PDB file of C-alpha atoms in Angstrom:
ATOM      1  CA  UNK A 925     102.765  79.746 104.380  1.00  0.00           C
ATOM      2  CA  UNK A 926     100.937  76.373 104.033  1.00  0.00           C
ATOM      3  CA  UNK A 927      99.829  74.936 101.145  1.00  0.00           C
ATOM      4  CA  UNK A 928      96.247  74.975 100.266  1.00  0.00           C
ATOM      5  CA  UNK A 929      93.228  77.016 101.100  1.00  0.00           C
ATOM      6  CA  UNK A 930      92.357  76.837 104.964  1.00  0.00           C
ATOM      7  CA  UNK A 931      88.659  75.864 105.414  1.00  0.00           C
ATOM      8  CA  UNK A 932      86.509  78.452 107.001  1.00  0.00           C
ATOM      9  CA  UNK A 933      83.619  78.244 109.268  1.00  0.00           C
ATOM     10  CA  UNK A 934      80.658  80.380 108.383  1.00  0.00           C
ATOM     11  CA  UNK A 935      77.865  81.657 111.251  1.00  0.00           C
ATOM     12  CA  UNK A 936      75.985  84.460 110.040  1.00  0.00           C
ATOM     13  CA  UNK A 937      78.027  87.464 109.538  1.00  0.00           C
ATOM     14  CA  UNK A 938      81.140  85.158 111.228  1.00  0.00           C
ATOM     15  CA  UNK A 939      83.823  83.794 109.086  1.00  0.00           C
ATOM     16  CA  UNK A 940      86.862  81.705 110.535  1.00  0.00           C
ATOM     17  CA  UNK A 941      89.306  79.560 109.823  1.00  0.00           C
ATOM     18  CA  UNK A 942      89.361  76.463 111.382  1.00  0.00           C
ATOM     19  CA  UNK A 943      92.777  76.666 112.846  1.00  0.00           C
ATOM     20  CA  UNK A 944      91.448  79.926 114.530  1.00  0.00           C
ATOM     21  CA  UNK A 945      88.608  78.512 115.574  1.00  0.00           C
ATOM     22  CA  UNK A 946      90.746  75.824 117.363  1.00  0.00           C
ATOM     23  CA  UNK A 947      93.381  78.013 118.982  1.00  0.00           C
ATOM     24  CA  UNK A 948      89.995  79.981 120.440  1.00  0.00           C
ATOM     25  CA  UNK A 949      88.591  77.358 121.955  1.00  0.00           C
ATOM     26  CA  UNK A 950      92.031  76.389 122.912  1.00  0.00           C
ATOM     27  CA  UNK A 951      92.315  79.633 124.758  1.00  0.00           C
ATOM     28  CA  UNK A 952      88.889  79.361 126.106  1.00  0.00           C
ATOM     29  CA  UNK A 953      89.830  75.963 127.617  1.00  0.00           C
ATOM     30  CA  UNK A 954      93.255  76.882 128.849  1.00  0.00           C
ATOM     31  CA  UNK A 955      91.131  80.392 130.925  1.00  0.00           C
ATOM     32  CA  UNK A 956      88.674  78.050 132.445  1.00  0.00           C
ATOM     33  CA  UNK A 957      91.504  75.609 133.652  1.00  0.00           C
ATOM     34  CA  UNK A 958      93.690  77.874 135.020  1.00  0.00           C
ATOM     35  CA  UNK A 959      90.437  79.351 136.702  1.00  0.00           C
ATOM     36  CA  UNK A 960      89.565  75.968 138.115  1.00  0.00           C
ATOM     37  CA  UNK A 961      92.906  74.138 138.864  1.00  0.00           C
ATOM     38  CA  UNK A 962      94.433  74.314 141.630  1.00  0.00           C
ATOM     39  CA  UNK A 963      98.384  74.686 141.879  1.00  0.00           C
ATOM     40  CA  UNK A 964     100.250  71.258 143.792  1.00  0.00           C
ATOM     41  CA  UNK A 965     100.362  72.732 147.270  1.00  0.00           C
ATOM     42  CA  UNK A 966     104.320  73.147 147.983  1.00  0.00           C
ATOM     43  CA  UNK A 967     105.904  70.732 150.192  1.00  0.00           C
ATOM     44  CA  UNK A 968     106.166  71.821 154.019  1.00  0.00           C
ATOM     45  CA  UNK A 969     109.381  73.636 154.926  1.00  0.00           C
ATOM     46  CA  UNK A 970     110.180  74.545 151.799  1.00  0.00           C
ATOM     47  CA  UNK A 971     111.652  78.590 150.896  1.00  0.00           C
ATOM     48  CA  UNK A 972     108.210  79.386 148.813  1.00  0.00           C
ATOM     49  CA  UNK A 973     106.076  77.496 151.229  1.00  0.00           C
ATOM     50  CA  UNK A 974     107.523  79.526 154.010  1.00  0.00           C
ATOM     51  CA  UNK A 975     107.344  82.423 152.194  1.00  0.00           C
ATOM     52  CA  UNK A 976     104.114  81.840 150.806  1.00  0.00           C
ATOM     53  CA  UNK A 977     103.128  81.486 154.522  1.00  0.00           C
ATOM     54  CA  UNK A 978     104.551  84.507 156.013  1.00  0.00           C
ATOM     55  CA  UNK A 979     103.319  86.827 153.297  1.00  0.00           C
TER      56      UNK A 979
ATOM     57  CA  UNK B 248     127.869 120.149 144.461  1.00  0.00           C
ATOM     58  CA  UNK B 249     124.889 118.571 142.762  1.00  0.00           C
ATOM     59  CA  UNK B 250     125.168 116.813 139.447  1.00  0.00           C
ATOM     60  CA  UNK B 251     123.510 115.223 136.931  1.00  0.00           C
ATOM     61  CA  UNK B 252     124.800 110.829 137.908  1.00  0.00           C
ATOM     62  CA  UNK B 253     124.037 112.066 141.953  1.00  0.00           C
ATOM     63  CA  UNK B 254     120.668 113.270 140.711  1.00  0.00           C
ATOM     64  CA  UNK B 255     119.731 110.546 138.561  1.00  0.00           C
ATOM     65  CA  UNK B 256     121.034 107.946 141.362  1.00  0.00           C
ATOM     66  CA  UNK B 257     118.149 110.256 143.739  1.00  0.00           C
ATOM     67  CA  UNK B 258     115.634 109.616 141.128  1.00  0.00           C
ATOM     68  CA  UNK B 259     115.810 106.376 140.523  1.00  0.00           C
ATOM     69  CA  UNK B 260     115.895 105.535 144.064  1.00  0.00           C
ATOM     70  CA  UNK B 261     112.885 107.294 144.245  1.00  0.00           C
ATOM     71  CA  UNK B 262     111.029 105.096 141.054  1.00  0.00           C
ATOM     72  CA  UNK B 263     111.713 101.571 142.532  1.00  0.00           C
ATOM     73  CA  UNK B 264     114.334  99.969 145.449  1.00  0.00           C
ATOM     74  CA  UNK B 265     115.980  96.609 145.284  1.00  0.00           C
ATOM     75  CA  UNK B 266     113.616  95.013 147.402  1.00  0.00           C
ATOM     76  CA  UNK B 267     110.842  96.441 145.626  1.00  0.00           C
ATOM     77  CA  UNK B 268     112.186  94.768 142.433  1.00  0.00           C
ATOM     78  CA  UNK B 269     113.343  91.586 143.302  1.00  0.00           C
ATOM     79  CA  UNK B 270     110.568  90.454 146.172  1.00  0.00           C
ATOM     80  CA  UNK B 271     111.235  87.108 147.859  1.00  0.00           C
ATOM     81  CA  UNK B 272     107.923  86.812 148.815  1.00  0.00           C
ATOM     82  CA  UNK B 273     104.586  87.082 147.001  1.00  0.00           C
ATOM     83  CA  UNK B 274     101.085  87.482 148.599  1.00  0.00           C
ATOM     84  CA  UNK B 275      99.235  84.040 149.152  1.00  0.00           C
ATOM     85  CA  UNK B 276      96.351  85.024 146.557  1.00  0.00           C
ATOM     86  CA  UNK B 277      99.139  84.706 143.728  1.00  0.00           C
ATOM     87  CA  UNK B 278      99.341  81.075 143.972  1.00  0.00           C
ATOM     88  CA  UNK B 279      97.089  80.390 141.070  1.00  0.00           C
ATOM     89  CA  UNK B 280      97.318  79.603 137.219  1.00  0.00           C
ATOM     90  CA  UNK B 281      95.653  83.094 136.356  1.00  0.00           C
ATOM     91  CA  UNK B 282      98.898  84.697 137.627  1.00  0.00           C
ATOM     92  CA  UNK B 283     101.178  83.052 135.522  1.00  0.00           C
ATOM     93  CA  UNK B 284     100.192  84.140 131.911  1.00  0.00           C
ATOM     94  CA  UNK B 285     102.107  87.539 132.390  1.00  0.00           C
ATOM     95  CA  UNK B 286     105.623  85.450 133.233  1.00  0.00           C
ATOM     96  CA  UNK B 287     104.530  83.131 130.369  1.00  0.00           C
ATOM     97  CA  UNK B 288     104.249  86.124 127.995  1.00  0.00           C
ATOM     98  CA  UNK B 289     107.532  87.504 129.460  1.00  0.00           C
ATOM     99  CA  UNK B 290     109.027  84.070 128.486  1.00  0.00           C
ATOM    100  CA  UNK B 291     107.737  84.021 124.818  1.00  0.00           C
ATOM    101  CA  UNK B 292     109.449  87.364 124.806  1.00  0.00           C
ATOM    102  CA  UNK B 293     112.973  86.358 125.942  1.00  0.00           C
ATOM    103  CA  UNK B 294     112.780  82.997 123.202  1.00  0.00           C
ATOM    104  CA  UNK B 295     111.353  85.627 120.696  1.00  0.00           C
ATOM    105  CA  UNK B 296     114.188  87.977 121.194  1.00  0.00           C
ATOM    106  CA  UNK B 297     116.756  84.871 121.669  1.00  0.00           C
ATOM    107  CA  UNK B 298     115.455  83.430 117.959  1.00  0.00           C
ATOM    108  CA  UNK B 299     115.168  86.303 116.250  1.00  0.00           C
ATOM    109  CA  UNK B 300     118.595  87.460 117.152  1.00  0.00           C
ATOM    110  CA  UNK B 301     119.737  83.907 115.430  1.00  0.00           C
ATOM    111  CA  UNK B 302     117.701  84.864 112.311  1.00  0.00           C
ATOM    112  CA  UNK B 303     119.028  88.213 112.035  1.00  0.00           C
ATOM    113  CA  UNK B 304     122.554  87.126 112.310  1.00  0.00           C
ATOM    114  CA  UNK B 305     122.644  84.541 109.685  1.00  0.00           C
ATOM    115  CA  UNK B 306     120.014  86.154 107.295  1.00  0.00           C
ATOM    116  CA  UNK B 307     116.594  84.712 104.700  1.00  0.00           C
ATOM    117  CA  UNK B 308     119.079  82.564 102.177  1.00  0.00           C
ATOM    118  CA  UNK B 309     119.890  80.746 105.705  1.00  0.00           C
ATOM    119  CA  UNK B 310     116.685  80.430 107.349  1.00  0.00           C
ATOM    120  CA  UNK B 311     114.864  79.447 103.860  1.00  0.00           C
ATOM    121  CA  UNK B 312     117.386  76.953 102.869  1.00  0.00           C
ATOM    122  CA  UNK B 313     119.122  75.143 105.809  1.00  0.00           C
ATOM    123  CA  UNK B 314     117.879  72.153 107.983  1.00  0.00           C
ATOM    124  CA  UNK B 315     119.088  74.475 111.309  1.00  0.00           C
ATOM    125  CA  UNK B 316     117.875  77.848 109.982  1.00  0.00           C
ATOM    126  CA  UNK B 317     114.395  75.983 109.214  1.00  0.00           C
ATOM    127  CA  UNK B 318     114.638  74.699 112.540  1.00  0.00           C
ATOM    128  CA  UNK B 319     115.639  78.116 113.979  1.00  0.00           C
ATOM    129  CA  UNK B 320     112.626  79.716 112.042  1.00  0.00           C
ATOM    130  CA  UNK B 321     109.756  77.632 113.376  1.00  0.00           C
ATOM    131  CA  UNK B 322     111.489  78.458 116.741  1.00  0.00           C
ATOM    132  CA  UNK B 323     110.959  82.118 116.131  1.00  0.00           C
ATOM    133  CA  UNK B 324     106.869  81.421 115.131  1.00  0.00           C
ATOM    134  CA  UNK B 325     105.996  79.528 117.447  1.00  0.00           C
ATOM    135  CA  UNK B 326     107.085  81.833 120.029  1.00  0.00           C
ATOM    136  CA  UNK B 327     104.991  84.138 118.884  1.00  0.00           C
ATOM    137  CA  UNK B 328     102.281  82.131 118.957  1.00  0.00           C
ATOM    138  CA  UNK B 329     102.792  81.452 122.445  1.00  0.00           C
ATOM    139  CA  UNK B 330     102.923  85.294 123.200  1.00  0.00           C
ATOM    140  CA  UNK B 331     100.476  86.387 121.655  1.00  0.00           C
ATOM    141  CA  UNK B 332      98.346  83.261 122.839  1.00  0.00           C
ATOM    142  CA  UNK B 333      99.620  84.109 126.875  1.00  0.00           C
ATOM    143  CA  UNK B 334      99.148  88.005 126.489  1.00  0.00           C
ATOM    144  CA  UNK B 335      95.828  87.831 125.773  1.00  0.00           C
ATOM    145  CA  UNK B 336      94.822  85.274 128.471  1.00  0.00           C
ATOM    146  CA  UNK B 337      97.132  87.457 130.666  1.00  0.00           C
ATOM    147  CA  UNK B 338      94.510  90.401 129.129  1.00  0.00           C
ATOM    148  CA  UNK B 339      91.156  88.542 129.726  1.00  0.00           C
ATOM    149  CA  UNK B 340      92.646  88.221 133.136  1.00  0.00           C
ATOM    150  CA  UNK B 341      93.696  91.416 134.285  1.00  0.00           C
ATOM    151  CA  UNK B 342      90.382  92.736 131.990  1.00  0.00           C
ATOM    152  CA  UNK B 343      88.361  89.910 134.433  1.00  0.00           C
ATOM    153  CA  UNK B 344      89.826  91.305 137.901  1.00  0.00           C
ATOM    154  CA  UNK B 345      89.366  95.121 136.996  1.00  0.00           C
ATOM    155  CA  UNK B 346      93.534  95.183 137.132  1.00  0.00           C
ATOM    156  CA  UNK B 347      93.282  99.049 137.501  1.00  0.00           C
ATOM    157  CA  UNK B 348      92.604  98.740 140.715  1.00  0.00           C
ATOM    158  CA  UNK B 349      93.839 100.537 143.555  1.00  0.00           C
ATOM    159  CA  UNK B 350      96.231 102.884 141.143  1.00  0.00           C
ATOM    160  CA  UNK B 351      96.940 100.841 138.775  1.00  0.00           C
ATOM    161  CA  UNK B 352      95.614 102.853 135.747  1.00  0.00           C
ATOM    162  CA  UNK B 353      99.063 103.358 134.116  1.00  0.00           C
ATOM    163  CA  UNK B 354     100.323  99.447 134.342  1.00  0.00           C
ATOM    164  CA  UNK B 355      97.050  98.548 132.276  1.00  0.00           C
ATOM    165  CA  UNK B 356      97.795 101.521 129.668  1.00  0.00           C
ATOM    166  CA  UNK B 357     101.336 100.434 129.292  1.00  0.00           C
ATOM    167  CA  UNK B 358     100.243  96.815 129.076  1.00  0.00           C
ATOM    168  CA  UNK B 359      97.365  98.309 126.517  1.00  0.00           C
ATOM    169  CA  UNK B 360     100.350 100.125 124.625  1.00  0.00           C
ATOM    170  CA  UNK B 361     102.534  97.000 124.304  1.00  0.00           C
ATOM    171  CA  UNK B 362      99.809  94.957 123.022  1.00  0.00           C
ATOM    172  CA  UNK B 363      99.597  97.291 119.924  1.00  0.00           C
ATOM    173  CA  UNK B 364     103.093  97.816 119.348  1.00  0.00           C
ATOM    174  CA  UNK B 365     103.153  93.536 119.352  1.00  0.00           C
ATOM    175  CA  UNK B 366     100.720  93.808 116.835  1.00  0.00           C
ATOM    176  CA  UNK B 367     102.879  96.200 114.370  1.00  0.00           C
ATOM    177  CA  UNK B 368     105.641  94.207 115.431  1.00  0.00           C
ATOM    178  CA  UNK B 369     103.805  90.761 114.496  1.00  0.00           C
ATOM    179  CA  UNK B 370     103.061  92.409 111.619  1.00  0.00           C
ATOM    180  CA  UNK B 371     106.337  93.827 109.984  1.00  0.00           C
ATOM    181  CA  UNK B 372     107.707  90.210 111.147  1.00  0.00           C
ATOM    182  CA  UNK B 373     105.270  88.867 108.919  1.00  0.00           C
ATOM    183  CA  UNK B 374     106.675  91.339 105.807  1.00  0.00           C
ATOM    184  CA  UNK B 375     109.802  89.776 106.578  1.00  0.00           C
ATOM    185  CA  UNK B 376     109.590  86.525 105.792  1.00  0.00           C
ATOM    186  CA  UNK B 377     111.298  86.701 102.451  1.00  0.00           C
ATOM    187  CA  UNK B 378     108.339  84.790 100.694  1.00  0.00           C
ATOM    188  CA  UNK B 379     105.264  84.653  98.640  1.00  0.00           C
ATOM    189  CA  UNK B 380     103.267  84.662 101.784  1.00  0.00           C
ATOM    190  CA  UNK B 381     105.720  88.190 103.023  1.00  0.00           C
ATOM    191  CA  UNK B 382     105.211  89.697  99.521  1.00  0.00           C
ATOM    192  CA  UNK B 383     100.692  88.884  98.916  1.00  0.00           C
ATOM    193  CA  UNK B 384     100.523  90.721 102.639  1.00  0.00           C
ATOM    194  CA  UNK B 385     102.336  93.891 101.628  1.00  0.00           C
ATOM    195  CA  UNK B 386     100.895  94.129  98.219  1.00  0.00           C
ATOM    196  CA  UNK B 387      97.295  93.270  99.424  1.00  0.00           C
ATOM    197  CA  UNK B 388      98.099  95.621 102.982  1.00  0.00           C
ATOM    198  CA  UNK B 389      99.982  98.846 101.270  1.00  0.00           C
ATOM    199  CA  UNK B 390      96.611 100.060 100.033  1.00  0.00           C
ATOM    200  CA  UNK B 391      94.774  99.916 103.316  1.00  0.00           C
ATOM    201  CA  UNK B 392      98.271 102.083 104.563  1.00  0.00           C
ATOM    202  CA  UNK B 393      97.551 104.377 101.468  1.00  0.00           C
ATOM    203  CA  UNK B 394      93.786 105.104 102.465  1.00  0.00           C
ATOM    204  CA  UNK B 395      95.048 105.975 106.189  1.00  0.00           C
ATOM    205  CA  UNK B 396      97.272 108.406 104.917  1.00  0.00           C
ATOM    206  CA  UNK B 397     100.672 106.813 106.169  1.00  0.00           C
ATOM    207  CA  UNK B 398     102.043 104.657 103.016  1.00  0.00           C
ATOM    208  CA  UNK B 399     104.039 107.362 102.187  1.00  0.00           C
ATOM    209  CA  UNK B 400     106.267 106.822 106.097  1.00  0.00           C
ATOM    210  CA  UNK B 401     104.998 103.127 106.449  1.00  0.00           C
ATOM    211  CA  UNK B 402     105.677 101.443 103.216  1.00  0.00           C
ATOM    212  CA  UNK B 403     104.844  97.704 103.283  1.00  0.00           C
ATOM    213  CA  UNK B 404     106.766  97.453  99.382  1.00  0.00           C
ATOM    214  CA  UNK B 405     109.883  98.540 101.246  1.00  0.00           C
ATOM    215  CA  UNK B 406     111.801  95.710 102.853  1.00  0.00           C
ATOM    216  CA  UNK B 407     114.171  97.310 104.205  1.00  0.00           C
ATOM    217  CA  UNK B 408     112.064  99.869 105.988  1.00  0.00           C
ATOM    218  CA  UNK B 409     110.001  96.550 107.544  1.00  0.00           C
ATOM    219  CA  UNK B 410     112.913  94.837 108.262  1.00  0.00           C
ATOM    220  CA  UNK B 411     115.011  97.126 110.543  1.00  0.00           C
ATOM    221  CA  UNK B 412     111.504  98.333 112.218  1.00  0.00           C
ATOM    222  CA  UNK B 413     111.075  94.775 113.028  1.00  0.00           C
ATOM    223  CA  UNK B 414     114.575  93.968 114.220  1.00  0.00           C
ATOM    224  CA  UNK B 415     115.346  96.943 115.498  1.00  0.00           C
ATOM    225  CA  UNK B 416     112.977  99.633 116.425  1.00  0.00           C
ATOM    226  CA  UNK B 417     109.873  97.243 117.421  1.00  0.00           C
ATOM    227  CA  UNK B 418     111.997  95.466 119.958  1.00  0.00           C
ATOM    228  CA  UNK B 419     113.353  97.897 121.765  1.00  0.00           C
ATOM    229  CA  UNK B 420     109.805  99.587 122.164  1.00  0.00           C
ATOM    230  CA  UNK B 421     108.698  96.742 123.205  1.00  0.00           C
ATOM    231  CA  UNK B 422     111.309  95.903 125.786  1.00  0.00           C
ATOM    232  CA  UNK B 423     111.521  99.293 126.914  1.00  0.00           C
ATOM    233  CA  UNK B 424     107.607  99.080 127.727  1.00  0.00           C
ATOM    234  CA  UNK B 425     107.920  95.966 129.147  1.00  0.00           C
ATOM    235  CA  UNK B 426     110.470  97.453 131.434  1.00  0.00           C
ATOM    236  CA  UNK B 427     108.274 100.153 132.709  1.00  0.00           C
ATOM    237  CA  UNK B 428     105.457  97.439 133.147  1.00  0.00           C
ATOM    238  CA  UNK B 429     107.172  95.254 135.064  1.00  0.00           C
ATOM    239  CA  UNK B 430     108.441  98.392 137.171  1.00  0.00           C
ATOM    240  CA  UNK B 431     104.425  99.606 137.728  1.00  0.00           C
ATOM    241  CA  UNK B 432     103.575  96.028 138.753  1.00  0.00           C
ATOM    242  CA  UNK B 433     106.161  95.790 141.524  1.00  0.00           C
ATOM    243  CA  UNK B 434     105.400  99.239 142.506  1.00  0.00           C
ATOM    244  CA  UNK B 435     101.947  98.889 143.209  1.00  0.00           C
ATOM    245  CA  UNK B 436     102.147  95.019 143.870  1.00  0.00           C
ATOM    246  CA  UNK B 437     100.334  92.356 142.114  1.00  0.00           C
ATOM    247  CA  UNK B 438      96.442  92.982 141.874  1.00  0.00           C
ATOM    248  CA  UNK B 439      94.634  90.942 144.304  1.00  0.00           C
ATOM    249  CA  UNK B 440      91.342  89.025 143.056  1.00  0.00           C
ATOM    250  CA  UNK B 441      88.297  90.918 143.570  1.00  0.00           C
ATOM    251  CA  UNK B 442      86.542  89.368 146.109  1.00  0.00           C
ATOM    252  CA  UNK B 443      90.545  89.030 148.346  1.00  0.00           C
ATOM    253  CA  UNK B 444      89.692  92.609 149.686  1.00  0.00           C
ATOM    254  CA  UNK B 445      91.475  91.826 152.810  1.00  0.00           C
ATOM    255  CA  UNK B 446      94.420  91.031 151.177  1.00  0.00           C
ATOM    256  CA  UNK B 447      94.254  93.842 148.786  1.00  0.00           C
ATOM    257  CA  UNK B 448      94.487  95.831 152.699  1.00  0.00           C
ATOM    258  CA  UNK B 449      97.737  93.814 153.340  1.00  0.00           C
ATOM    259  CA  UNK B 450      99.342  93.200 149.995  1.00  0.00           C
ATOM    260  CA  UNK B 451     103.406  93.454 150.830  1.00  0.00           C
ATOM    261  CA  UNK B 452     105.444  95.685 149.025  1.00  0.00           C
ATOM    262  CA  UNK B 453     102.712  98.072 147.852  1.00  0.00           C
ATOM    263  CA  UNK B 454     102.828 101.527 147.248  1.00  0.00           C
TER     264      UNK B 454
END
């Protein structure tokens, strides 16, 4: 694909590359923020408020 | 007198209704990120299949050579970034909230099944490529195949073979699946969080 050997990250028996190592922490980071954010509360009167509401 | 269309009309009424398919409303609980990376996954899907269909129309010499098939290409990879990326937040999730709740064994099995028949279709994808990259893989992979005892029906030298299981066979496992997924989750209604027991009592459309 590219060109050029990807670096890798060594920890003990470990071994990554550093673009995996970034899309895993990306991951990580997307979990926790979708576990912490809230979604925009929908505006009153709305179809999915309403039904949001009723269900 | 009874045959086979009445019967399957019977059955199939008896699998899933209309409303049971296509709710209008969704329990309260759902409104959070966490219950999105299932629809995101479905969505890498749909530009996966959308892509790929491109590719396999105009062929390699076009998507190796042209500005558009380039284009078309990168399209096609990075939507399977972006599903594999989503399924497996969708899996820490579901893993997370003990999804097999409340009879739900059989929508995390299927969802367990598709995530290994994306990985053998990631991975013929990858033997299709056409390139140096396509051709180290299957030279490097055929003897691991060998040592399992399947080279001989799963040949990575074989383009041919890798390409229509790619295009063709992988695919429509995969959407097939994802058919019977979606039908187990509106069945048995989206999995409430743990601690939402009351709502688990009073989740709509559950069965």
């Amino acid at each position: 694909m590219g060109s050029g050997l990807p670096h890798y990250v060594q920890w003990g028996p470990v071994s990554i590359t550093i673009p995996n190592l970034v899309v895993l922490g990306l991951m990580i980071v997307v979990f926790a923020a979708a576990l912490v954010l809230r979604l925009p509360e929908e505006k009153p009167g709305s179809d999915h408020a309403r039904g949001a509401r009723d269900a | 007198m009874p045959n086979m269309t009445g019967s399957f009309r019977r059955w199939l009424s008896t699998v899933i209704t209309a409303e049971e398919l296509l709710p209008e409303e969704l329990p309260e609980y759902t409104r959070s990120f966490v219950y999105m990376f299932g629809a995101l996954t479905l969505g890498s899907f749909i530009c996966l299949v959308a892509s790929g269909f491109t590719l396999a129309l105009f062929g390699p010499e076009w998507w190796h050579l042209s500005s558009v098939g380039h284009f078309v290409n990168s399209i096609h990879f990075w939507s399977v970034q972006c599903f594999f990326f989503f399924m497996v937040l969708h899996l820490w999730a579901q893993f997370f909230m003990a999804a097999w709740r409340g009879g739900r064994r059989l929508t995390w099995v299927v969802g367990a099944l598709l995530f290994v028949s994306s990985i053998i279709a990631a991975f013929t994808g990858y033997l299709s490529q056409q390139n140096l990259d396509s051709q180290w893989i299957a030279v490097q992979g055929k003897d691991a195949m060998n040592a399992i005892g399947i080279g001989a029906f799963f040949n990575l030298l074989n383009f041919g073979q890798m390409y229509s299981i790619h295009i063709a066979i992988m695919p429509a496992v995969i959407a097939a699946l994802i058919t019977v997924h979606l039908i187990l989750v509106r069945r048995k209604g989206l999995v409430p969080p743990l601690a939402d027991d009351a709502a688990r009592e009073g989740a709509p459309h559950a069965r």
